[in-house]
Structures are given as structure tokens and as C-alpha cells.
Amino acid sequence: MKPESLPKYRPFPKIHLPNRQWPDREITAAPIWCSVDLRDGNQALAVPMSVDEKMEMFQLLVDIGFKQIEVGFPSASDTEFRFLRRLVEENAIPDDVQVQVLVQAREHLIRRTFESLQGVKRAIVHLYNSTSPLQRKVTFRNASKEEIKQIAIEGATLVKSLAAEAEGIEVTYQYSPESFSDTEIEYSLEVCEAVMAVLEPTPERTMILNLPATVEWTTPNVHADQIEWFCTHMKARDNAWISLHTHNDRGTGIAATELGLLAGADRVEGTLFGNGERTGNADLIALAMNCFSQGVDPQLDMSDMRHIRSVAESCNKLAVPERHPYAGDLVFTAFSGSHQDAIRKGMTRLDVNRWEV
């Protein structure tokens, strides 16, 4: 990198949290897991999944044990609308599974989303709008903070109204200040609490506040500080699950998620093997297996890793990396000494893996 380019880059501002508690905590129980393979994972694909492939992926996620599965943007994609309708028509959603639908805080999209949910028994309606300074300036053409907050309030008001009218659907509310990682943290909290004031969650009927690292800007410890600051400054903490949705732009999405759990989060959104747009999302396979390594039951069944990998590769048309920590071809292999001799003798990579085991 040329020296003259360095002034473009500045350290990410720290969070003032002198009494942070997360460094001394341990993960002692599995979080609430939500797979977003059918949204974030699908957005990563040069050739998006067909409805049949989405059905196959959904069944895999159910078999693994996910109780919350995001099915995408039914209001913005005909394929995803048809996919959700097929899930309903074929009675493919188990009673203990919530399907999650993502929607911008825009009236026509919210109404279309509720159309897609007809016949669903349990759903998470995930409302979001952009909140960061750059998005306020560019996307919303210099909209004020108050104007952006009003978009969230109006969206939440309509979601609440339509949920009350939706017969037979148990709706859980979810709200995301998009680009939480790049929004002033005090303002993120202000918008989230304004949404909570509309939706009126209780400890018995909690909502979800999802705090996405839409772009991974900083080191995992700063992400943990953001989450702990939010958790300790919000009102009515018992009325909401705090959810994480990390990306991997700096290569630390898994670490940021684990530290975010130490900082007080309750829930994790991610994808199998970390598939997602740009550099990917939090890798739920690695996160869950990391729980195992610390004696914590992740409450997910990954006993048939070969099958999980096979279905994921088939539906995504993307190979699981050879060096993946738990499912890669080379996870048990070091190419040195006798291994090199074996390769020279014509043994295949799979032979070498078996030999090593």
C-alpha cells in the first residue's frame, strides 16, 4: 500500500465502557439460533436457489434442529413469495418452527409480506430501515435523525396493526437498525426504544432487537463493547432478545459473535459454513461446534456432517473450503513427512485423510 493512501483510513472509534464485564464471562449455554441461509446465503449465489432447492435447504435446517428459519424477502421476490406459499401449502413448517420474513419499513412491502404469511402458524416479522450517517445522507438524501426514526415508528405501527388482523398467526416482532455497526450507538438505542414503545413487548411476549454488523468495521472487542453498552443502557431489557448478525469483512465474524454473546446477546443469526454476500456471515457450523468444544450443548444436531455439507454444496453450488475448521477435506491432514510420501505414491486426498484418522 502506498504511504499516501494511509490518511484515508482512521481507527474505528471506541465505546466508552470503563466497567465492561464481557472479558470475564463464559458461554455456558447455547444461544437462540436463526438460520438466514435462505436470505443471506442465497444473496451470495451467482445462480440463486430455485424453489425446489430452497425446499431442500429448509428441510435440512429443520433436521439440524433450527427453530427459527428466515425464508427471505417474500415482499420483494416472486421466488421467495412462491417458496413461502409452497411451505404453507405442503404443510412443511413444523409446529415448533418459526419462519422469519424480512421487510423494509415501507407500507406496500409490509402489506405484501402479510399476504405471504396467510396460513402460517408462527412467524417472525423482521422490520428494518437504514440508520447510519452515510445512509441518512445518501439513501435518504440528507434526512434528519428524527425523520429516520419516524420511518421506523410508522413501519412498526403498521406491522402491529396487520399482526392484530392476521387470523391464526402468532407473530413475534423483530426490528433491526440497519448498519448498527456504523450508526451512532446512542441513536441506535433511541430508534430501537421508539419501536419498542409502539410494539409494547413484555417479558412474556418478547420481541427481538437485531443489532447487525452489516459491514464489519472493527475488531471483535469493540463489537462486544457496542453490544454490552446497548444491553446495559436500554430500558426494559427483559422485554427483548438481543440478536447478533455479524459479517466477515475483516475475517473475524465468528469471534465477534462469540464476544457479542459474552457481552449479553441472546440470539445469533448466521449461515451454514458462513455463506453470505461479500465475505460471508457468521458460520453457524463453526459456532455450534465451538460450543461443543467447551462442553456446551449447542442444541443442534450436526452428527452427520457429511450429509449437511453435501446438501449445502448442492443447493448453494459452492464448495465448503478445504480448510474449514470442522467440515473441510483437510481438517485432519498435514502434508509433511510420510504424507508427502503417500501422495507421491498416488494416494488420493481422501486416502490420506483416512490414513491420518
Tab-separated table of C-alpha atoms in Angstrom:
chain	number	residue	atom	x	y	z
A	1	MET	CA	0.000	0.000	0.000
A	2	LYS	CA	1.337	3.430	-0.897
A	3	PRO	CA	2.087	5.687	2.100
A	4	GLU	CA	-0.059	8.500	0.684
A	5	SER	CA	-3.152	6.249	0.851
A	6	LEU	CA	-2.933	5.751	4.619
A	7	PRO	CA	-4.607	9.049	5.646
A	8	LYS	CA	-7.865	7.713	4.160
A	9	TYR	CA	-8.085	5.185	6.990
A	10	ARG	CA	-8.811	6.010	10.614
A	11	PRO	CA	-9.203	3.735	13.637
A	12	PHE	CA	-12.807	2.930	14.466
A	13	PRO	CA	-13.936	4.986	17.488
A	14	LYS	CA	-14.004	3.116	20.772
A	15	ILE	CA	-17.032	2.762	23.015
A	16	HIS	CA	-16.771	4.402	26.429
A	17	LEU	CA	-17.344	1.394	28.666
A	18	PRO	CA	-14.925	1.598	31.605
A	19	ASN	CA	-16.623	-1.167	33.609
A	20	ARG	CA	-17.064	-3.709	30.817
A	21	GLN	CA	-17.969	-7.172	32.085
A	22	TRP	CA	-17.721	-9.375	28.985
A	23	PRO	CA	-13.975	-10.215	29.265
A	24	ASP	CA	-14.606	-12.211	32.467
A	25	ARG	CA	-17.657	-14.122	31.255
A	26	GLU	CA	-18.003	-17.572	29.703
A	27	ILE	CA	-20.503	-19.015	27.238
A	28	THR	CA	-22.383	-21.579	29.320
A	29	ALA	CA	-25.489	-22.200	27.200
A	30	ALA	CA	-26.395	-22.213	23.533
A	31	PRO	CA	-27.907	-19.039	22.091
A	32	ILE	CA	-31.166	-18.937	20.194
A	33	TRP	CA	-30.125	-19.830	16.651
A	34	CYS	CA	-31.679	-18.394	13.500
A	35	SER	CA	-30.535	-19.566	10.088
A	36	VAL	CA	-30.507	-16.938	7.341
A	37	ASP	CA	-29.192	-19.332	4.665
A	38	LEU	CA	-32.288	-18.750	2.562
A	39	ARG	CA	-31.657	-14.980	2.573
A	40	ASP	CA	-28.026	-14.006	3.155
A	41	GLY	CA	-26.733	-17.300	1.845
A	42	ASN	CA	-28.936	-17.016	-1.224
A	43	GLN	CA	-27.719	-13.443	-1.888
A	44	ALA	CA	-24.197	-14.814	-2.209
A	45	LEU	CA	-25.043	-17.071	-5.126
A	46	ALA	CA	-24.312	-16.254	-8.756
A	47	VAL	CA	-27.204	-18.606	-9.572
A	48	PRO	CA	-29.865	-18.193	-6.836
A	49	MET	CA	-31.537	-21.251	-5.409
A	50	SER	CA	-34.679	-22.490	-7.119
A	51	VAL	CA	-37.827	-23.108	-5.103
A	52	ASP	CA	-37.024	-26.850	-5.086
A	53	GLU	CA	-33.514	-26.159	-3.762
A	54	LYS	CA	-34.936	-23.826	-1.129
A	55	MET	CA	-37.291	-26.596	-0.049
A	56	GLU	CA	-34.357	-28.998	0.280
A	57	MET	CA	-32.315	-26.467	2.266
A	58	PHE	CA	-35.288	-25.700	4.532
A	59	GLN	CA	-35.716	-29.389	5.335
A	60	LEU	CA	-32.008	-29.699	6.146
A	61	LEU	CA	-32.267	-26.768	8.567
A	62	VAL	CA	-35.300	-28.355	10.233
A	63	ASP	CA	-33.467	-31.682	10.528
A	64	ILE	CA	-30.462	-29.987	12.137
A	65	GLY	CA	-32.799	-28.505	14.731
A	66	PHE	CA	-33.225	-24.827	13.888
A	67	LYS	CA	-36.416	-23.438	15.430
A	68	GLN	CA	-36.156	-20.059	13.696
A	69	ILE	CA	-35.505	-20.001	9.947
A	70	GLU	CA	-35.570	-16.898	7.812
A	71	VAL	CA	-37.160	-17.556	4.413
A	72	GLY	CA	-36.151	-14.271	2.793
A	73	PHE	CA	-37.963	-11.264	1.312
A	74	PRO	CA	-41.375	-12.544	0.152
A	75	SER	CA	-42.488	-8.950	-0.495
A	76	ALA	CA	-39.592	-8.204	-2.839
A	77	SER	CA	-39.017	-11.503	-4.656
A	78	ASP	CA	-41.562	-13.589	-6.538
A	79	THR	CA	-39.409	-16.694	-5.995
A	80	GLU	CA	-39.361	-16.176	-2.240
A	81	PHE	CA	-43.097	-15.422	-2.152
A	82	ARG	CA	-43.789	-18.675	-4.043
A	83	PHE	CA	-41.387	-20.559	-1.778
A	84	LEU	CA	-43.196	-19.472	1.383
A	85	ARG	CA	-46.568	-20.268	-0.153
A	86	ARG	CA	-45.314	-23.748	-1.058
A	87	LEU	CA	-44.120	-24.305	2.512
A	88	VAL	CA	-47.638	-23.476	3.682
A	89	GLU	CA	-49.471	-25.469	1.007
A	90	GLU	CA	-47.357	-28.576	1.609
A	91	ASN	CA	-47.624	-28.220	5.392
A	92	ALA	CA	-43.823	-28.307	5.536
A	93	ILE	CA	-43.361	-25.997	8.536
A	94	PRO	CA	-43.266	-27.944	11.829
A	95	ASP	CA	-45.406	-26.516	14.615
A	96	ASP	CA	-42.327	-25.726	16.711
A	97	VAL	CA	-40.555	-23.774	13.934
A	98	GLN	CA	-40.981	-20.055	13.301
A	99	VAL	CA	-40.412	-18.778	9.783
A	100	GLN	CA	-38.876	-15.334	9.655
A	101	VAL	CA	-39.700	-12.826	6.901
A	102	LEU	CA	-37.613	-9.721	6.273
A	103	VAL	CA	-39.197	-6.458	5.175
A	104	GLN	CA	-38.190	-2.827	4.821
A	105	ALA	CA	-40.212	-0.230	6.685
A	106	ARG	CA	-42.300	0.600	3.592
A	107	GLU	CA	-46.077	0.292	3.560
A	108	HIS	CA	-46.617	-1.671	0.334
A	109	LEU	CA	-43.863	-4.140	1.220
A	110	ILE	CA	-45.240	-4.698	4.715
A	111	ARG	CA	-48.724	-5.373	3.345
A	112	ARG	CA	-47.348	-7.795	0.755
A	113	THR	CA	-45.391	-9.585	3.485
A	114	PHE	CA	-48.538	-10.272	5.484
A	115	GLU	CA	-50.190	-11.604	2.327
A	116	SER	CA	-47.365	-14.141	2.049
A	117	LEU	CA	-47.916	-15.277	5.651
A	118	GLN	CA	-51.524	-16.414	5.263
A	119	GLY	CA	-51.785	-19.902	6.724
A	120	VAL	CA	-48.508	-19.705	8.675
A	121	LYS	CA	-48.979	-20.598	12.341
A	122	ARG	CA	-45.902	-18.925	13.873
A	123	ALA	CA	-43.889	-16.157	12.222
A	124	ILE	CA	-41.216	-13.596	12.990
A	125	VAL	CA	-41.797	-10.350	11.094
A	126	HIS	CA	-38.384	-8.718	10.769
A	127	LEU	CA	-38.725	-4.985	10.113
A	128	TYR	CA	-35.717	-2.832	9.311
A	129	ASN	CA	-34.631	0.548	7.988
A	130	SER	CA	-31.314	2.240	7.368
A	131	THR	CA	-29.973	4.363	10.219
A	132	SER	CA	-26.262	5.079	9.625
A	133	PRO	CA	-24.941	8.584	8.831
A	134	LEU	CA	-23.948	7.574	5.300
A	135	GLN	CA	-27.336	6.023	4.573
A	136	ARG	CA	-29.153	9.032	6.045
A	137	LYS	CA	-27.117	11.233	3.719
A	138	VAL	CA	-27.140	9.169	0.509
A	139	THR	CA	-30.055	6.728	0.634
A	140	PHE	CA	-32.458	9.181	2.268
A	141	ARG	CA	-30.986	12.375	0.779
A	142	ASN	CA	-29.887	14.100	3.978
A	143	ALA	CA	-32.859	13.010	6.071
A	144	SER	CA	-32.675	14.048	9.706
A	145	LYS	CA	-32.377	11.623	12.594
A	146	GLU	CA	-35.969	12.427	13.562
A	147	GLU	CA	-37.203	11.639	10.049
A	148	ILE	CA	-35.397	8.288	10.035
A	149	LYS	CA	-36.815	7.414	13.453
A	150	GLN	CA	-40.285	8.260	12.186
A	151	ILE	CA	-39.873	5.756	9.328
A	152	ALA	CA	-39.208	3.048	11.924
A	153	ILE	CA	-42.176	4.151	14.070
A	154	GLU	CA	-44.589	4.188	11.131
A	155	GLY	CA	-43.386	0.781	9.958
A	156	ALA	CA	-43.779	-0.710	13.423
A	157	THR	CA	-47.249	0.796	13.760
A	158	LEU	CA	-48.409	-0.832	10.521
A	159	VAL	CA	-46.833	-4.190	11.401
A	160	LYS	CA	-48.609	-4.160	14.763
A	161	SER	CA	-51.930	-3.318	13.123
A	162	LEU	CA	-51.674	-6.035	10.481
A	163	ALA	CA	-50.494	-8.605	13.034
A	164	ALA	CA	-53.618	-7.909	15.082
A	165	GLU	CA	-55.746	-8.529	11.982
A	166	ALA	CA	-53.922	-11.708	10.910
A	167	GLU	CA	-56.090	-14.620	11.971
A	168	GLY	CA	-54.347	-17.702	13.298
A	169	ILE	CA	-50.797	-16.306	13.094
A	170	GLU	CA	-48.690	-15.982	16.229
A	171	VAL	CA	-46.397	-13.066	15.339
A	172	THR	CA	-43.097	-12.254	17.011
A	173	TYR	CA	-41.775	-8.781	16.209
A	174	GLN	CA	-38.184	-8.152	15.204
A	175	TYR	CA	-36.544	-4.817	14.428
A	176	SER	CA	-33.092	-4.039	13.038
A	177	PRO	CA	-31.427	-0.619	12.820
A	178	GLU	CA	-29.658	-1.456	9.572
A	179	SER	CA	-25.893	-0.909	9.767
A	180	PHE	CA	-25.938	-0.847	13.562
A	181	SER	CA	-22.174	-1.270	13.378
A	182	ASP	CA	-21.844	2.114	11.640
A	183	THR	CA	-24.635	4.036	13.413
A	184	GLU	CA	-24.090	6.291	16.420
A	185	ILE	CA	-24.804	3.893	19.261
A	186	GLU	CA	-26.916	6.356	21.244
A	187	TYR	CA	-29.062	6.945	18.171
A	188	SER	CA	-29.439	3.199	17.522
A	189	LEU	CA	-30.793	2.803	21.033
A	190	GLU	CA	-33.111	5.795	20.587
A	191	VAL	CA	-34.651	4.315	17.435
A	192	CYS	CA	-34.964	0.816	18.924
A	193	GLU	CA	-36.697	2.121	22.037
A	194	ALA	CA	-39.085	4.167	19.883
A	195	VAL	CA	-40.025	0.955	18.058
A	196	MET	CA	-40.424	-0.891	21.358
A	197	ALA	CA	-42.772	1.859	22.574
A	198	VAL	CA	-45.024	1.112	19.590
A	199	LEU	CA	-44.879	-2.686	19.735
A	200	GLU	CA	-45.146	-2.896	23.539
A	201	PRO	CA	-43.290	-6.163	24.183
A	202	THR	CA	-43.383	-7.761	27.628
A	203	PRO	CA	-41.232	-10.404	29.362
A	204	GLU	CA	-43.932	-12.944	28.433
A	205	ARG	CA	-44.162	-11.734	24.815
A	206	THR	CA	-40.666	-10.602	23.982
A	207	MET	CA	-39.630	-9.000	20.728
A	208	ILE	CA	-36.234	-9.266	19.027
A	209	LEU	CA	-33.830	-6.370	18.604
A	210	ASN	CA	-31.305	-7.418	15.985
A	211	LEU	CA	-28.051	-5.415	16.016
A	212	PRO	CA	-26.333	-6.196	12.709
A	213	ALA	CA	-22.685	-5.686	11.936
A	214	THR	CA	-23.848	-5.135	8.359
A	215	VAL	CA	-20.275	-4.280	7.477
A	216	GLU	CA	-17.566	-5.487	9.832
A	217	TRP	CA	-15.666	-2.288	10.572
A	218	THR	CA	-13.720	-3.043	13.711
A	219	THR	CA	-12.084	-5.583	15.974
A	220	PRO	CA	-14.309	-8.063	17.847
A	221	ASN	CA	-13.674	-6.442	21.224
A	222	VAL	CA	-15.190	-3.147	20.030
A	223	HIS	CA	-18.212	-5.054	18.696
A	224	ALA	CA	-18.570	-6.640	22.144
A	225	ASP	CA	-18.390	-3.180	23.728
A	226	GLN	CA	-21.168	-1.986	21.420
A	227	ILE	CA	-23.385	-4.898	22.428
A	228	GLU	CA	-22.707	-4.572	26.158
A	229	TRP	CA	-23.265	-0.799	26.055
A	230	PHE	CA	-26.606	-1.347	24.310
A	231	CYS	CA	-27.697	-4.105	26.704
A	232	THR	CA	-26.836	-2.099	29.811
A	233	HIS	CA	-28.302	1.216	28.635
A	234	MET	CA	-31.626	0.058	27.161
A	235	LYS	CA	-34.865	0.280	29.106
A	236	ALA	CA	-36.929	-2.837	29.745
A	237	ARG	CA	-34.076	-5.224	28.901
A	238	ASP	CA	-36.259	-8.220	29.832
A	239	ASN	CA	-38.738	-7.323	27.084
A	240	ALA	CA	-36.401	-8.078	24.191
A	241	TRP	CA	-33.950	-10.671	22.969
A	242	ILE	CA	-30.766	-9.054	21.706
A	243	SER	CA	-29.744	-10.663	18.439
A	244	LEU	CA	-26.421	-10.669	16.570
A	245	HIS	CA	-25.945	-10.682	12.812
A	246	THR	CA	-22.252	-10.402	12.026
A	247	HIS	CA	-20.433	-10.334	8.715
A	248	ASN	CA	-16.897	-11.376	7.954
A	249	ASP	CA	-15.386	-8.393	6.142
A	250	ARG	CA	-12.338	-8.409	8.449
A	251	GLY	CA	-12.272	-12.189	8.830
A	252	THR	CA	-13.481	-12.108	12.443
A	253	GLY	CA	-17.228	-12.743	12.168
A	254	ILE	CA	-17.103	-15.829	14.411
A	255	ALA	CA	-15.006	-14.094	17.062
A	256	ALA	CA	-17.261	-11.029	17.006
A	257	THR	CA	-20.302	-13.257	17.515
A	258	GLU	CA	-18.772	-15.145	20.428
A	259	LEU	CA	-17.690	-11.932	22.125
A	260	GLY	CA	-21.125	-10.446	21.450
A	261	LEU	CA	-22.666	-13.381	23.327
A	262	LEU	CA	-20.313	-12.744	26.227
A	263	ALA	CA	-21.475	-9.114	26.104
A	264	GLY	CA	-25.076	-10.089	26.758
A	265	ALA	CA	-26.695	-11.083	23.453
A	266	ASP	CA	-29.273	-13.874	23.442
A	267	ARG	CA	-29.556	-14.849	19.794
A	268	VAL	CA	-27.413	-15.435	16.706
A	269	GLU	CA	-28.279	-15.129	13.040
A	270	GLY	CA	-25.917	-16.773	10.567
A	271	THR	CA	-25.497	-19.353	7.839
A	272	LEU	CA	-24.178	-22.874	7.436
A	273	PHE	CA	-20.448	-22.673	6.686
A	274	GLY	CA	-20.571	-18.851	6.744
A	275	ASN	CA	-22.033	-18.447	3.267
A	276	GLY	CA	-23.236	-14.896	2.629
A	277	GLU	CA	-22.766	-11.834	0.477
A	278	ARG	CA	-19.301	-10.271	0.183
A	279	THR	CA	-17.080	-12.222	2.590
A	280	GLY	CA	-19.910	-14.047	4.325
A	281	ASN	CA	-21.829	-14.231	7.593
A	282	ALA	CA	-21.137	-15.871	10.919
A	283	ASP	CA	-20.532	-19.590	10.335
A	284	LEU	CA	-23.174	-21.419	12.389
A	285	ILE	CA	-21.454	-24.795	11.963
A	286	ALA	CA	-18.212	-23.460	13.431
A	287	LEU	CA	-20.025	-21.554	16.186
A	288	ALA	CA	-22.071	-24.590	17.228
A	289	MET	CA	-19.087	-26.930	17.118
A	290	ASN	CA	-17.108	-24.389	19.138
A	291	CYS	CA	-19.812	-24.726	21.795
A	292	PHE	CA	-19.210	-28.483	21.825
A	293	SER	CA	-15.505	-27.882	22.318
A	294	GLN	CA	-16.284	-26.044	25.567
A	295	GLY	CA	-18.699	-28.661	26.880
A	296	VAL	CA	-21.812	-26.675	25.892
A	297	ASP	CA	-24.623	-28.480	24.061
A	298	PRO	CA	-25.457	-26.292	21.034
A	299	GLN	CA	-28.930	-27.848	20.735
A	300	LEU	CA	-28.251	-28.540	17.053
A	301	ASP	CA	-27.684	-31.989	15.528
A	302	MET	CA	-24.517	-31.987	13.429
A	303	SER	CA	-23.769	-35.676	13.805
A	304	ASP	CA	-23.977	-36.263	10.039
A	305	MET	CA	-21.602	-33.531	8.907
A	306	ARG	CA	-21.011	-35.253	5.577
A	307	HIS	CA	-24.741	-35.026	4.721
A	308	ILE	CA	-25.011	-31.404	5.897
A	309	ARG	CA	-22.078	-30.432	3.749
A	310	SER	CA	-23.402	-32.362	0.745
A	311	VAL	CA	-26.807	-30.659	0.790
A	312	ALA	CA	-25.298	-27.220	1.384
A	313	GLU	CA	-22.859	-27.624	-1.506
A	314	SER	CA	-25.590	-28.951	-3.798
A	315	CYS	CA	-28.065	-26.152	-3.053
A	316	ASN	CA	-25.503	-23.343	-2.967
A	317	LYS	CA	-23.303	-24.627	-5.778
A	318	LEU	CA	-20.383	-23.509	-3.637
A	319	ALA	CA	-17.734	-25.811	-2.202
A	320	VAL	CA	-17.050	-25.889	1.529
A	321	PRO	CA	-13.422	-24.724	1.868
A	322	GLU	CA	-10.860	-27.488	2.296
A	323	ARG	CA	-9.591	-25.800	5.470
A	324	HIS	CA	-12.984	-25.334	7.110
A	325	PRO	CA	-12.410	-25.992	10.836
A	326	TYR	CA	-14.874	-28.868	11.154
A	327	ALA	CA	-16.006	-29.975	7.705
A	328	GLY	CA	-13.077	-29.362	5.380
A	329	ASP	CA	-11.382	-32.152	3.452
A	330	LEU	CA	-8.045	-31.313	5.031
A	331	VAL	CA	-9.088	-30.712	8.616
A	332	PHE	CA	-7.247	-33.844	9.834
A	333	THR	CA	-4.349	-33.618	7.405
A	334	ALA	CA	-0.845	-32.166	7.454
A	335	PHE	CA	1.139	-32.520	4.239
A	336	SER	CA	4.560	-33.339	5.551
A	337	GLY	CA	6.849	-36.318	6.020
A	338	SER	CA	5.098	-39.611	5.375
A	339	HIS	CA	2.036	-37.809	4.000
A	340	GLN	CA	4.119	-36.378	1.197
A	341	ASP	CA	5.481	-39.873	0.513
A	342	ALA	CA	1.919	-41.225	0.363
A	343	ILE	CA	0.878	-38.544	-2.105
A	344	ARG	CA	3.872	-39.289	-4.298
A	345	LYS	CA	2.781	-42.943	-4.287
A	346	GLY	CA	-0.558	-41.917	-5.762
A	347	MET	CA	-2.825	-41.898	-2.714
A	348	THR	CA	-5.798	-39.549	-3.042
A	349	ARG	CA	-6.605	-36.775	-0.601
A	350	LEU	CA	-9.416	-38.885	0.856
A	351	ASP	CA	-6.996	-41.811	1.328
A	352	VAL	CA	-4.612	-39.510	3.184
A	353	ASN	CA	-7.441	-38.259	5.410
A	354	ARG	CA	-8.443	-41.806	6.296
A	355	TRP	CA	-4.860	-42.750	6.974
A	356	GLU	CA	-4.421	-39.773	9.258
A	357	VAL	CA	-7.539	-40.640	11.255
